[in-house]
CSV table of C-alpha atoms in Angstrom, one decimal:
chain,number,residue,atom,x,y,z
A,1,MET,CA,139.3,76.4,117.2
A,2,HIS,CA,138.0,74.1,114.4
A,3,SER,CA,134.6,72.5,114.5
A,4,LEU,CA,134.1,68.7,114.6
A,5,ALA,CA,133.1,68.8,110.9
A,6,GLU,CA,136.3,70.7,110.0
A,7,ARG,CA,138.4,68.2,111.9
A,8,GLY,CA,136.8,65.3,109.9
A,9,VAL,CA,135.0,63.7,112.8
A,10,PRO,CA,132.4,61.3,111.4
A,11,LEU,CA,128.8,62.3,112.0
A,12,GLU,CA,128.1,59.1,114.0
A,13,GLU,CA,131.0,59.8,116.4
A,14,ARG,CA,130.0,63.4,117.2
A,15,PRO,CA,128.3,64.2,120.5
A,16,LYS,CA,124.5,63.9,120.3
A,17,ALA,CA,122.1,66.1,122.2
A,18,ASN,CA,119.5,64.3,124.3
A,19,LEU,CA,116.0,64.9,123.0
A,20,SER,CA,114.4,62.0,124.8
A,21,GLY,CA,113.4,64.2,127.8
A,22,LEU,CA,112.2,67.1,125.7
A,23,SER,CA,109.0,68.5,127.2
A,24,ASP,CA,108.8,72.0,125.8
A,25,TRP,CA,108.0,72.2,122.1
A,26,ASP,CA,107.6,76.0,122.3
A,27,ALA,CA,111.3,76.4,123.3
A,28,ALA,CA,112.2,74.1,120.4
A,29,ARG,CA,110.1,76.3,118.1
A,30,ILE,CA,111.9,79.5,119.3
A,31,PHE,CA,115.3,77.7,118.8
A,32,LEU,CA,114.3,77.0,115.1
A,33,GLU,CA,113.3,80.7,114.7
A,34,VAL,CA,116.6,81.9,115.9
A,35,VAL,CA,118.4,79.5,113.5
A,36,ARG,CA,116.2,80.6,110.6
A,37,CYS,CA,116.4,84.3,111.3
A,38,GLY,CA,120.1,84.3,112.1
A,39,SER,CA,120.0,86.3,115.3
A,40,PHE,CA,118.2,86.6,118.6
A,41,ARG,CA,117.0,90.1,117.7
A,42,SER,CA,115.4,89.1,114.4
A,43,ALA,CA,113.7,86.1,116.0
A,44,ALA,CA,112.4,88.2,118.8
A,45,GLU,CA,110.8,90.7,116.3
A,46,ARG,CA,109.3,87.9,114.3
A,47,LEU,CA,107.9,86.2,117.4
A,48,SER,CA,106.8,89.5,119.0
A,49,LEU,CA,108.9,88.7,122.1
A,50,SER,CA,111.6,90.6,123.9
A,51,ILE,CA,115.2,89.6,123.2
A,52,ASN,CA,115.6,88.6,126.9
A,53,ALA,CA,112.6,86.3,126.6
A,54,VAL,CA,114.1,84.6,123.6
A,55,ARG,CA,117.5,84.2,125.3
A,56,ARG,CA,115.8,82.6,128.4
A,57,ARG,CA,113.9,80.1,126.3
A,58,ILE,CA,117.1,79.2,124.5
A,59,ASP,CA,118.9,78.7,127.8
A,60,ASP,CA,116.0,76.5,128.9
A,61,PHE,CA,116.2,74.5,125.7
A,62,GLU,CA,120.0,74.0,126.1
A,63,ARG,CA,119.4,72.7,129.6
A,64,GLN,CA,116.7,70.3,128.3
A,65,THR,CA,119.0,69.0,125.5
A,66,GLY,CA,122.1,68.9,127.7
A,67,THR,CA,124.3,70.7,125.2
A,68,THR,CA,125.4,74.1,124.0
A,69,LEU,CA,123.5,75.0,120.9
A,70,PHE,CA,124.9,78.5,120.2
A,71,THR,CA,128.1,80.4,120.8
A,72,ARG,CA,127.9,84.1,121.1
A,73,ASP,CA,130.5,86.8,120.5
A,74,VAL,CA,130.8,90.4,119.3
A,75,HIS,CA,130.2,89.2,115.7
A,76,GLY,CA,126.9,87.5,116.5
A,77,THR,CA,125.3,84.1,117.1
A,78,HIS,CA,126.9,80.9,115.8
A,79,LEU,CA,125.4,77.4,115.7
A,80,THR,CA,127.6,74.7,117.3
A,81,ASP,CA,128.0,71.3,115.7
A,82,GLU,CA,125.7,69.9,118.3
A,83,GLY,CA,123.2,72.6,117.5
A,84,ALA,CA,123.3,71.7,113.9
A,85,LEU,CA,122.3,68.1,114.8
A,86,VAL,CA,119.5,69.4,116.9
A,87,VAL,CA,118.2,71.6,114.1
A,88,SER,CA,117.6,68.5,111.9
A,89,ALA,CA,115.9,66.6,114.8
A,90,VAL,CA,113.6,69.6,115.7
A,91,GLU,CA,112.7,70.1,112.0
A,92,ARG,CA,111.5,66.5,111.9
A,93,MET,CA,109.5,67.1,115.0
A,94,GLU,CA,108.0,70.2,113.4
A,95,ALA,CA,107.0,68.3,110.3
A,96,ALA,CA,105.5,65.5,112.3
A,97,ALA,CA,103.5,68.0,114.4
A,98,PHE,CA,102.1,69.6,111.3
A,99,ASP,CA,101.1,66.2,110.0
A,100,VAL,CA,99.3,65.4,113.2
A,101,LEU,CA,97.4,68.7,113.0
A,102,ARG,CA,96.4,68.1,109.4
A,103,THR,CA,95.4,64.5,110.1
A,104,SER,CA,93.3,65.7,113.0
A,105,ASP,CA,91.7,68.4,110.9
A,106,SER,CA,90.7,66.0,108.2
A,107,THR,CA,88.8,63.7,110.6
A,108,VAL,CA,86.4,66.4,111.9
A,109,ASN,CA,83.4,67.7,110.1
A,110,ALA,CA,84.7,68.5,106.6
A,111,LEU,CA,82.9,71.7,106.2
A,112,SER,CA,83.2,73.2,109.6
A,113,GLY,CA,86.0,74.6,111.6
A,114,GLU,CA,88.6,77.4,110.9
A,115,VAL,CA,90.5,78.3,107.8
A,116,ARG,CA,93.4,80.8,108.2
A,117,VAL,CA,94.0,83.0,105.2
A,118,ALA,CA,97.0,85.3,105.1
A,119,VAL,CA,97.1,88.1,102.5
A,120,THR,CA,98.9,91.4,101.9
A,121,GLU,CA,97.1,94.3,103.7
A,122,GLY,CA,95.9,96.1,100.6
A,123,LEU,CA,94.4,93.1,98.8
A,124,GLY,CA,92.9,91.8,102.1
A,125,THR,CA,91.3,95.2,103.0
A,126,PHE,CA,90.0,96.3,99.6
A,127,TRP,CA,89.4,93.1,97.7
A,128,LEU,CA,89.0,90.0,99.8
A,129,ALA,CA,87.3,91.2,103.0
A,130,PRO,CA,84.3,92.9,101.2
A,131,ARG,CA,83.7,89.7,99.1
A,132,LEU,CA,84.1,87.0,101.8
A,133,VAL,CA,80.4,87.2,102.5
A,134,GLU,CA,80.0,85.0,99.4
A,135,PHE,CA,82.1,82.3,100.9
A,136,GLN,CA,80.3,82.6,104.3
A,137,GLN,CA,76.9,82.3,102.6
A,138,ALA,CA,78.1,79.1,100.8
A,139,TYR,CA,79.8,77.6,103.9
A,140,PRO,CA,78.2,79.1,107.0
A,141,ASN,CA,79.9,76.7,109.5
A,142,ILE,CA,83.5,77.6,108.4
A,143,LEU,CA,85.2,80.3,110.4
A,144,VAL,CA,87.5,82.4,108.2
A,145,ASP,CA,90.5,83.9,110.0
A,146,LEU,CA,91.7,86.6,107.6
A,147,HIS,CA,95.1,87.9,108.5
A,148,CYS,CA,96.1,91.1,106.6
A,149,ALA,CA,99.8,92.0,106.9
A,150,MET,CA,102.6,93.2,104.7
A,151,ARG,CA,104.9,90.3,105.9
A,152,SER,CA,104.4,87.2,103.7
A,153,ALA,CA,103.1,84.1,105.6
A,154,ASP,CA,104.9,80.8,105.3
A,155,VAL,CA,102.3,78.0,104.9
A,156,SER,CA,105.1,75.3,105.2
A,157,ARG,CA,105.6,76.4,108.8
A,158,HIS,CA,101.9,76.4,109.5
A,159,GLU,CA,101.6,80.2,109.8
A,160,ALA,CA,98.4,80.0,107.7
A,161,ASP,CA,96.4,77.4,105.8
A,162,VAL,CA,96.4,79.5,102.6
A,163,ALA,CA,98.5,82.6,101.8
A,164,ILE,CA,98.4,85.1,99.0
A,165,HIS,CA,101.7,86.9,98.0
A,166,LEU,CA,102.8,89.6,95.6
A,167,ALA,CA,106.0,87.8,94.8
A,168,ARG,CA,106.6,84.1,94.1
A,169,PRO,CA,107.4,82.3,97.4
A,170,SER,CA,110.8,80.6,97.5
A,171,THR,CA,109.7,78.1,100.1
A,172,LEU,CA,110.0,74.4,99.0
A,173,ASP,CA,107.4,71.7,99.4
A,174,VAL,CA,104.4,74.0,99.0
A,175,LYS,CA,101.8,74.1,96.2
A,176,LEU,CA,101.7,77.3,94.2
A,177,VAL,CA,99.0,78.8,92.0
A,178,ARG,CA,99.5,82.0,90.0
A,179,LEU,CA,96.2,83.8,90.4
A,180,GLY,CA,96.7,86.9,88.2
A,181,ARG,CA,98.6,90.1,87.9
A,182,MET,CA,98.2,93.5,89.7
A,183,HIS,CA,99.0,96.6,87.6
A,184,LEU,CA,100.1,99.7,89.4
A,185,MET,CA,99.4,103.3,88.3
A,186,PHE,CA,99.7,106.9,89.5
A,187,TRP,CA,96.4,108.4,90.8
A,188,ALA,CA,95.1,111.7,92.2
A,189,SER,CA,91.9,113.1,93.5
A,190,ARG,CA,89.8,115.7,91.5
A,191,GLN,CA,90.5,118.4,94.1
A,192,TYR,CA,94.2,117.8,93.9
A,193,ILE,CA,94.2,118.1,90.1
A,194,GLU,CA,92.1,121.2,90.3
A,195,LYS,CA,94.6,122.8,92.6
A,196,HIS,CA,97.9,121.5,91.3
A,197,GLY,CA,97.2,120.2,87.8
A,198,ALA,CA,97.7,116.7,86.4
A,199,PRO,CA,101.3,115.6,85.5
A,200,ARG,CA,101.6,113.9,82.1
A,201,SER,CA,105.2,112.6,82.4
A,202,ALA,CA,107.7,111.5,84.9
A,203,ALA,CA,109.6,114.8,84.5
A,204,GLU,CA,106.4,116.7,85.4
A,205,LEU,CA,105.7,114.3,88.3
A,206,ILE,CA,108.7,115.3,90.3
A,207,ARG,CA,107.3,118.8,90.6
A,208,HIS,CA,104.2,117.4,92.5
A,209,ARG,CA,103.4,116.2,95.9
A,210,LEU,CA,103.5,112.4,96.6
A,211,VAL,CA,102.0,110.2,99.2
A,212,LEU,CA,103.5,106.7,99.3
A,213,GLN,CA,103.2,103.5,101.4
A,214,PHE,CA,106.5,102.4,103.0
A,215,ALA,CA,105.8,99.0,104.7
A,216,ASP,CA,109.1,97.3,104.0
A,217,GLN,CA,111.6,100.1,104.4
A,218,ILE,CA,114.3,98.5,102.3
A,219,ALA,CA,112.0,97.5,99.4
A,220,ALA,CA,110.2,100.8,99.5
A,221,LYS,CA,113.5,102.7,99.3
A,222,GLU,CA,114.7,100.7,96.3
A,223,SER,CA,111.3,101.1,94.7
A,224,PHE,CA,111.4,104.9,95.2
A,225,GLU,CA,114.9,105.1,93.7
A,226,SER,CA,113.8,103.1,90.7
A,227,PHE,CA,110.8,105.5,90.1
A,228,PHE,CA,112.8,108.7,90.7
A,229,PRO,CA,116.5,108.2,90.2
A,230,GLY,CA,118.6,111.0,91.7
A,231,VAL,CA,115.6,112.5,93.6
A,232,ALA,CA,115.7,112.7,97.4
A,233,GLU,CA,112.6,111.6,99.3
A,234,ARG,CA,112.4,114.9,101.2
A,235,ASP,CA,112.1,116.8,97.9
A,236,LEU,CA,109.1,114.9,96.7
A,237,LEU,CA,107.2,113.2,99.5
A,238,VAL,CA,104.6,115.0,101.7
A,239,MET,CA,103.4,111.9,103.5
A,240,LYS,CA,104.4,108.3,104.1
A,241,THR,CA,102.2,105.6,105.7
A,242,ASN,CA,102.7,101.9,106.5
A,243,VAL,CA,99.1,100.9,105.8
A,244,SER,CA,97.3,100.7,102.4
A,245,SER,CA,94.0,102.0,103.6
A,246,ALA,CA,95.5,105.2,105.2
A,247,ASN,CA,97.6,105.7,102.0
A,248,TYR,CA,94.5,105.4,99.8
A,249,TRP,CA,92.2,107.7,101.7
A,250,ALA,CA,95.0,110.4,102.1
A,251,VAL,CA,95.3,110.5,98.3
A,252,ALA,CA,91.5,110.3,97.8
A,253,ASN,CA,91.1,113.4,100.0
A,254,GLY,CA,93.7,115.5,98.1
A,255,ALA,CA,96.9,115.0,100.1
A,256,GLY,CA,99.0,114.2,97.0
A,257,ILE,CA,99.5,111.8,94.2
A,258,GLY,CA,99.7,108.1,95.0
A,259,VAL,CA,100.5,104.7,93.5
A,260,PHE,CA,97.6,102.1,93.5
A,261,PRO,CA,96.4,99.1,91.5
A,262,SER,CA,94.4,99.8,88.4
A,263,TYR,CA,91.2,98.7,90.2
A,264,ALA,CA,91.5,101.7,92.6
A,265,ILE,CA,88.9,103.5,90.4
A,266,ALA,CA,86.3,101.3,92.0
A,267,LEU,CA,87.2,101.8,95.6
A,268,GLY,CA,84.8,104.7,96.3
A,269,GLY,CA,87.2,107.6,96.7
A,270,LYS,CA,86.7,109.0,93.2
A,271,LEU,CA,90.3,108.8,92.2
A,272,ILE,CA,91.4,109.8,88.7
A,273,PRO,CA,94.1,107.7,86.9
A,274,LEU,CA,97.0,109.8,85.7
A,275,GLU,CA,98.5,109.3,82.2
A,276,VAL,CA,102.0,108.9,83.6
A,277,GLU,CA,103.5,105.5,82.5
A,278,LEU,CA,104.4,103.2,85.4
A,279,ASN,CA,105.2,99.7,84.3
A,280,ARG,CA,105.2,97.9,87.6
A,281,PRO,CA,103.1,94.7,87.3
A,282,LEU,CA,103.0,92.4,90.3
A,283,ASP,CA,102.1,88.7,90.0
A,284,ILE,CA,99.7,87.4,92.6
A,285,TRP,CA,100.5,84.0,94.0
A,286,LEU,CA,98.5,81.6,96.2
A,287,SER,CA,100.4,79.0,98.3
A,288,TYR,CA,99.3,76.1,100.5
A,289,HIS,CA,100.8,73.0,102.0
A,290,PRO,CA,99.9,69.8,100.0
A,291,GLY,CA,98.5,68.2,103.2
A,292,SER,CA,96.3,71.2,103.9
A,293,GLY,CA,95.0,71.1,100.4
A,294,ARG,CA,93.4,67.7,101.1
A,295,ILE,CA,91.3,69.1,104.0
A,296,PRO,CA,87.8,69.8,102.5
A,297,ARG,CA,87.2,73.2,104.1
A,298,VAL,CA,90.7,74.4,103.1
A,299,ARG,CA,90.2,73.0,99.6
A,300,HIS,CA,86.9,74.9,99.3
A,301,MET,CA,88.7,78.1,100.3
A,302,ILE,CA,91.4,77.5,97.8
A,303,ASP,CA,88.9,77.0,95.0
A,304,TRP,CA,87.0,80.2,96.0
A,305,LEU,CA,90.2,82.3,96.1
A,306,ILE,CA,91.2,81.1,92.7
A,307,GLU,CA,87.8,82.2,91.3
A,308,ALA,CA,88.0,85.5,93.3
A,309,PHE,CA,91.0,86.5,91.2
A,310,ASN,CA,89.8,85.1,87.9
A,311,PRO,CA,91.1,87.4,85.2
A,312,VAL,CA,88.3,86.4,82.9
A,313,ARG,CA,85.8,87.8,85.3
A,314,PHE,CA,87.9,90.6,86.6
A,315,PRO,CA,89.9,92.4,83.9
A,316,TRP,CA,92.1,94.3,86.3
A,317,PHE,CA,93.8,91.0,87.1
A,318,LYS,CA,94.6,90.1,83.5
A,319,GLU,CA,98.1,89.4,82.2
A,320,GLU,CA,98.0,92.5,80.0
A,321,PHE,CA,97.2,96.0,81.3
A,322,VAL,CA,93.6,97.1,80.9
A,323,HIS,CA,93.1,100.8,81.5
A,324,PRO,CA,90.5,101.6,84.2
A,325,HIS,CA,88.5,103.6,81.6
A,326,GLU,CA,87.9,100.3,79.7
A,327,PHE,CA,86.6,98.4,82.7
A,328,LYS,CA,83.0,99.3,81.9
A,329,ASP,CA,83.3,97.7,78.5
A,330,SER,CA,85.2,94.5,79.6
A,331,TYR,CA,83.6,93.9,83.0
A,332,MET,CA,80.0,92.6,83.0
A,333,GLY,CA,79.5,91.9,86.7
A,334,GLU,CA,77.8,93.8,89.6
A,335,PRO,CA,78.6,97.5,90.1
A,336,LEU,CA,82.2,98.1,90.9
A,337,THR,CA,81.8,100.3,94.0
A,338,GLN,CA,79.5,97.7,95.5
A,339,LEU,CA,81.9,94.9,94.5
A,340,PHE,CA,84.9,96.5,96.3
A,341,GLY,CA,82.9,97.7,99.3
A,342,GLY,CA,83.8,101.3,98.6
A,343,PHE,CA,81.9,104.3,100.1
A,344,SER,CA,80.5,106.7,97.5
A,345,THR,CA,81.5,110.3,98.1
A,346,GLU,CA,79.1,111.7,95.5
A,347,GLU,CA,76.7,113.1,98.1
A,348,GLN,CA,79.6,115.0,99.8
A,349,ARG,CA,80.4,117.1,96.8
């Protein structure tokens, strides 16, 4: 069976869904998520709902619109011609809803209310959270909702007011600011080195014990294979975690060798950088919706975040790699352990 588009039926002559009686925006939002994710299962995972709950809401939405939006078969879910028309209409509704929210936000007290900041888990835990007291002291009436997660937030869909990413977002119609660059290295604790020695090359590294973070399984697998081509995970890894903080403290307590940013020397766990070359810089990006950027409290947060990653002040975010042993000469601010909120282990030794 050919679609209406394939049969050459003009757009204006195709059946139109009835959105005049639409009363359930949440069902429309779930419909958009299914379209964008490409399947009921992926949408359910992203929305933290069961597949059956997503299917029920789509059934409700089809009853409200008076048309069939998807066809289902063994090969998956397919959008109908009528469903494609509904997508365009619902996306316009979504954009209008966001504009209403932003307009409402801009009319209230400019320097009060909530700002939602989404950031990768490691940067949020070790870098931003300990320093947000500066922002709170400057703007005591602004509530900061700091969401730390490995999944990147989409500010164009109002998932956050401001988001920080370790890869350039591909979303259109958002403002982007390149904050700086993160440089990754291999690290080990002193007790690990005393027991197993310190590798000085990639060839020596594969004879050691590794602890790695595997948040995104596909990306982590590809990253591991690029580090250690031809080596099986089971022959090298002694521990995997999905959380940066657990990964860090496992390595800091001697579980194995780990990969962390160059600023890990200041986190309090007394890690030692290994002289094994790892050229894996990651650009740090900030994104925000143009409308959100005009809201004063969000604008103040954006400006503060840009300064929080200023490579001139913080050499570990510079374009070029600065070795951790050089931080004391190039960084003139407050003590690093205090800056990162680390806990000194000196008394425990």
